[in-house]
Tab-separated table of N, CA and C in Angstrom:
chain	number	residue	atom	x	y	z
A	210	MET	N	-0.645	141.581	136.546
A	210	MET	CA	-0.274	142.391	137.688
A	210	MET	C	-0.581	141.671	138.997
A	211	PHE	N	-1.800	141.117	139.100
A	211	PHE	CA	-2.187	140.408	140.311
A	211	PHE	C	-1.268	139.215	140.564
A	212	GLY	N	-0.896	138.514	139.502
A	212	GLY	CA	-0.009	137.357	139.623
A	212	GLY	C	1.346	137.731	140.188
A	213	ARG	N	1.860	138.882	139.785
A	213	ARG	CA	3.167	139.337	140.285
A	213	ARG	C	3.091	139.659	141.779
A	214	VAL	N	1.997	140.279	142.192
A	214	VAL	CA	1.834	140.620	143.607
A	214	VAL	C	1.785	139.344	144.444
A	215	VAL	N	1.058	138.352	143.958
A	215	VAL	CA	0.954	137.087	144.673
A	215	VAL	C	2.322	136.419	144.760
A	216	ILE	N	3.077	136.431	143.688
A	216	ILE	CA	4.415	135.813	143.682
A	216	ILE	C	5.339	136.538	144.655
A	217	VAL	N	5.307	137.875	144.654
A	217	VAL	CA	6.154	138.640	145.574
A	217	VAL	C	5.777	138.330	147.026
A	218	LEU	N	4.489	138.251	147.311
A	218	LEU	CA	4.057	137.920	148.673
A	218	LEU	C	4.490	136.513	149.079
A	219	LEU	N	4.363	135.564	148.192
A	219	LEU	CA	4.791	134.200	148.497
A	219	LEU	C	6.288	134.129	148.752
A	220	VAL	N	7.065	134.832	147.951
A	220	VAL	CA	8.517	134.847	148.146
A	220	VAL	C	8.848	135.510	149.485
A	221	ALA	N	8.154	136.598	149.824
A	221	ALA	CA	8.403	137.281	151.093
A	221	ALA	C	8.098	136.375	152.273
A	222	VAL	N	6.988	135.647	152.205
A	222	VAL	CA	6.631	134.720	153.283
A	222	VAL	C	7.665	133.603	153.378
A	223	LEU	N	8.115	133.096	152.264
A	223	LEU	CA	9.125	132.033	152.267
A	223	LEU	C	10.429	132.525	152.873
A	224	VAL	N	10.879	133.712	152.500
A	224	VAL	CA	12.116	134.270	153.051
A	224	VAL	C	11.971	134.483	154.556
A	225	TRP	N	10.816	135.008	154.990
A	225	TRP	CA	10.589	135.217	156.417
A	225	TRP	C	10.622	133.886	157.175
A	226	ALA	N	9.997	132.851	156.606
A	226	ALA	CA	9.956	131.544	157.268
A	226	ALA	C	11.348	130.946	157.402
A	227	VAL	N	12.189	131.169	156.429
A	227	VAL	CA	13.548	130.623	156.466
A	227	VAL	C	14.419	131.391	157.464
A	228	LEU	N	14.246	132.703	157.511
A	228	LEU	CA	15.124	133.531	158.335
A	228	LEU	C	14.638	133.721	159.773
A	229	ALA	N	13.385	133.439	160.047
A	229	ALA	CA	12.858	133.616	161.398
A	229	ALA	C	13.504	132.613	162.343
A	230	ARG	N	13.995	133.113	163.456
A	230	ARG	CA	14.672	132.251	164.426
A	230	ARG	C	14.254	132.633	165.825
A	231	ASP	N	14.454	131.707	166.732
A	231	ASP	CA	14.200	131.974	168.136
A	231	ASP	C	15.242	132.955	168.646
A	232	THR	N	14.797	134.001	169.312
A	232	THR	CA	15.728	135.006	169.819
A	232	THR	C	16.363	134.603	171.144
A	233	GLY	N	15.814	133.592	171.781
A	233	GLY	CA	16.333	133.185	173.077
A	233	GLY	C	15.877	134.105	174.196
A	234	ALA	N	14.939	134.994	173.909
A	234	ALA	CA	14.482	135.964	174.890
A	234	ALA	C	13.614	135.335	175.977
A	235	SER	N	13.185	134.109	175.776
A	235	SER	CA	12.316	133.478	176.759
A	235	SER	C	13.070	133.060	178.020
A	236	GLY	N	14.362	133.002	177.976
A	236	GLY	CA	15.145	132.645	179.154
A	236	GLY	C	15.180	131.143	179.396
A	237	LYS	N	15.745	130.790	180.535
A	237	LYS	CA	15.854	129.379	180.880
A	237	LYS	C	14.484	128.830	181.257
A	238	PRO	N	14.212	127.578	180.887
A	238	PRO	CA	12.932	126.986	181.275
A	238	PRO	C	12.876	126.777	182.789
A	239	HIS	N	11.689	126.908	183.340
A	239	HIS	CA	11.500	126.699	184.774
A	239	HIS	C	11.264	125.213	185.039
A	240	VAL	N	11.840	124.739	186.130
A	240	VAL	CA	11.691	123.342	186.515
A	240	VAL	C	11.128	123.311	187.931
A	241	HIS	N	10.166	122.440	188.147
A	241	HIS	CA	9.555	122.273	189.471
A	241	HIS	C	9.903	120.888	189.980
A	242	ARG	N	10.447	120.825	191.178
A	242	ARG	CA	10.730	119.536	191.807
A	242	ARG	C	9.511	119.150	192.634
A	243	VAL	N	8.940	118.007	192.315
A	243	VAL	CA	7.713	117.549	192.960
A	243	VAL	C	8.001	117.208	194.418
A	244	GLU	N	7.141	117.727	195.286
A	244	GLU	CA	7.241	117.436	196.714
A	244	GLU	C	6.069	116.557	197.119
A	245	ALA	N	6.175	115.940	198.288
A	245	ALA	CA	5.089	115.097	198.786
A	245	ALA	C	3.814	115.932	198.875
A	246	GLY	N	2.731	115.386	198.367
A	246	GLY	CA	1.451	116.080	198.390
A	246	GLY	C	1.159	116.888	197.141
A	247	ASP	N	2.164	117.101	196.296
A	247	ASP	CA	1.941	117.826	195.044
A	247	ASP	C	1.130	116.985	194.078
A	248	THR	N	0.265	117.641	193.333
A	248	THR	CA	-0.460	117.012	192.233
A	248	THR	C	-0.325	117.932	191.030
A	249	LEU	N	-0.589	117.400	189.847
A	249	LEU	CA	-0.566	118.256	188.668
A	249	LEU	C	-1.567	119.394	188.839
A	250	TRP	N	-2.713	119.086	189.433
A	250	TRP	CA	-3.754	120.086	189.647
A	250	TRP	C	-3.240	121.219	190.551
A	251	SER	N	-2.585	120.868	191.665
A	251	SER	CA	-2.118	121.902	192.598
A	251	SER	C	-0.999	122.741	191.976
A	252	ILE	N	-0.135	122.109	191.218
A	252	ILE	CA	0.945	122.844	190.546
A	252	ILE	C	0.356	123.789	189.510
A	253	ALA	N	-0.608	123.297	188.730
A	253	ALA	CA	-1.234	124.124	187.700
A	253	ALA	C	-2.002	125.282	188.328
A	254	ALA	N	-2.660	125.032	189.451
A	254	ALA	CA	-3.426	126.095	190.116
A	254	ALA	C	-2.494	127.203	190.619
A	255	GLU	N	-1.304	126.837	191.097
A	255	GLU	CA	-0.342	127.836	191.576
A	255	GLU	C	0.320	128.576	190.426
A	256	ARG	N	0.649	127.848	189.381
A	256	ARG	CA	1.462	128.387	188.298
A	256	ARG	C	0.655	129.183	187.264
A	257	TYR	N	-0.522	128.703	186.927
A	257	TYR	CA	-1.318	129.294	185.856
A	257	TYR	C	-2.621	129.840	186.417
A	258	GLY	N	-3.029	130.973	185.944
A	258	GLY	CA	-4.286	131.559	186.394
A	258	GLY	C	-5.469	130.913	185.689
A	259	GLY	N	-6.630	131.112	186.239
A	259	GLY	CA	-7.840	130.589	185.616
A	259	GLY	C	-8.067	129.124	185.914
A	260	ASP	N	-8.675	128.451	184.981
A	260	ASP	CA	-9.040	127.043	185.123
A	260	ASP	C	-7.783	126.166	185.126
A	261	PRO	N	-7.524	125.410	186.205
A	261	PRO	CA	-6.319	124.576	186.280
A	261	PRO	C	-6.263	123.461	185.234
A	262	ARG	N	-7.400	123.095	184.639
A	262	ARG	CA	-7.391	122.007	183.646
A	262	ARG	C	-6.477	122.315	182.475
A	263	ALA	N	-6.458	123.572	182.037
A	263	ALA	CA	-5.568	123.958	180.933
A	263	ALA	C	-4.109	123.835	181.369
A	264	GLY	N	-3.812	124.208	182.615
A	264	GLY	CA	-2.447	124.084	183.135
A	264	GLY	C	-2.017	122.641	183.266
A	265	VAL	N	-2.935	121.776	183.704
A	265	VAL	CA	-2.628	120.344	183.806
A	265	VAL	C	-2.293	119.801	182.428
A	266	TRP	N	-3.072	120.197	181.422
A	266	TRP	CA	-2.812	119.736	180.053
A	266	TRP	C	-1.440	120.210	179.581
A	267	LYS	N	-1.084	121.474	179.857
A	267	LYS	CA	0.227	122.002	179.466
A	267	LYS	C	1.351	121.210	180.132
A	268	LEU	N	1.179	120.921	181.419
A	268	LEU	CA	2.201	120.158	182.141
A	268	LEU	C	2.353	118.754	181.568
A	269	GLN	N	1.232	118.104	181.264
A	269	GLN	CA	1.283	116.758	180.697
A	269	GLN	C	1.971	116.768	179.332
A	270	GLN	N	1.663	117.741	178.504
A	270	GLN	CA	2.259	117.811	177.176
A	270	GLN	C	3.752	118.123	177.255
A	271	ALA	N	4.135	119.085	178.086
A	271	ALA	CA	5.540	119.495	178.189
A	271	ALA	C	6.428	118.393	178.753
A	272	ASN	N	5.845	117.539	179.602
A	272	ASN	CA	6.628	116.495	180.262
A	272	ASN	C	6.342	115.101	179.712
A	273	ARG	N	5.561	115.029	178.647
A	273	ARG	CA	5.207	113.767	177.991
A	273	ARG	C	4.650	112.745	178.988
A	274	LEU	N	3.689	113.214	179.785
A	274	LEU	CA	3.059	112.348	180.780
A	274	LEU	C	1.810	111.715	180.182
A	275	ASP	N	1.651	110.411	180.382
A	275	ASP	CA	0.464	109.717	179.883
A	275	ASP	C	-0.730	109.933	180.798
A	276	GLY	N	-0.477	110.129	182.068
A	276	GLY	CA	-1.557	110.304	183.034
A	276	GLY	C	-1.236	111.448	183.970
A	277	ALA	N	-1.828	111.401	185.148
A	277	ALA	CA	-1.643	112.470	186.127
A	277	ALA	C	-0.752	112.043	187.283
A	278	THR	N	-0.109	110.891	187.188
A	278	THR	CA	0.709	110.382	188.279
A	278	THR	C	2.085	111.039	188.272
A	279	ILE	N	2.424	111.662	189.388
A	279	ILE	CA	3.766	112.210	189.591
A	279	ILE	C	4.258	111.741	190.946
A	280	VAL	N	5.573	111.705	191.125
A	280	VAL	CA	6.152	111.193	192.366
A	280	VAL	C	7.106	112.227	192.957
A	281	PRO	N	7.232	112.243	194.302
A	281	PRO	CA	8.164	113.177	194.929
A	281	PRO	C	9.577	112.996	194.374
A	282	GLY	N	10.226	114.112	194.139
A	282	GLY	CA	11.580	114.094	193.580
A	282	GLY	C	11.612	114.242	192.071
A	283	GLN	N	10.494	113.989	191.445
A	283	GLN	CA	10.414	114.120	189.988
A	283	GLN	C	10.532	115.588	189.606
A	284	ARG	N	11.195	115.852	188.489
A	284	ARG	CA	11.356	117.231	188.010
A	284	ARG	C	10.412	117.434	186.828
A	285	LEU	N	9.631	118.494	186.906
A	285	LEU	CA	8.685	118.805	185.854
A	285	LEU	C	9.091	120.108	185.170
A	286	LEU	N	9.088	120.095	183.865
A	286	LEU	CA	9.320	121.304	183.089
A	286	LEU	C	8.035	122.116	183.117
A	287	LEU	N	8.137	123.392	183.485
A	287	LEU	CA	6.968	124.258	183.551
A	287	LEU	C	6.971	125.178	182.329
A	288	PRO	N	6.078	124.917	181.387
A	288	PRO	CA	6.048	125.771	180.177
A	288	PRO	C	5.497	127.158	180.480
């Protein structure tokens, strides 16, 4: 009996994993055009609440940045 329950649960999880899809409800991604004087820290402080370090990390990951250097005119994806 226990084995059957486990098999049914595994099949249900597998079916859910296959059928689960992005609904597109998140909308279009936001893009920030870097202006003179902008830093990752200042953008993160404006965009995300709390400690800006987490926002800086999100920006670096979303934009595949190796460091913190950004230049005016650059477009950053804001997750």
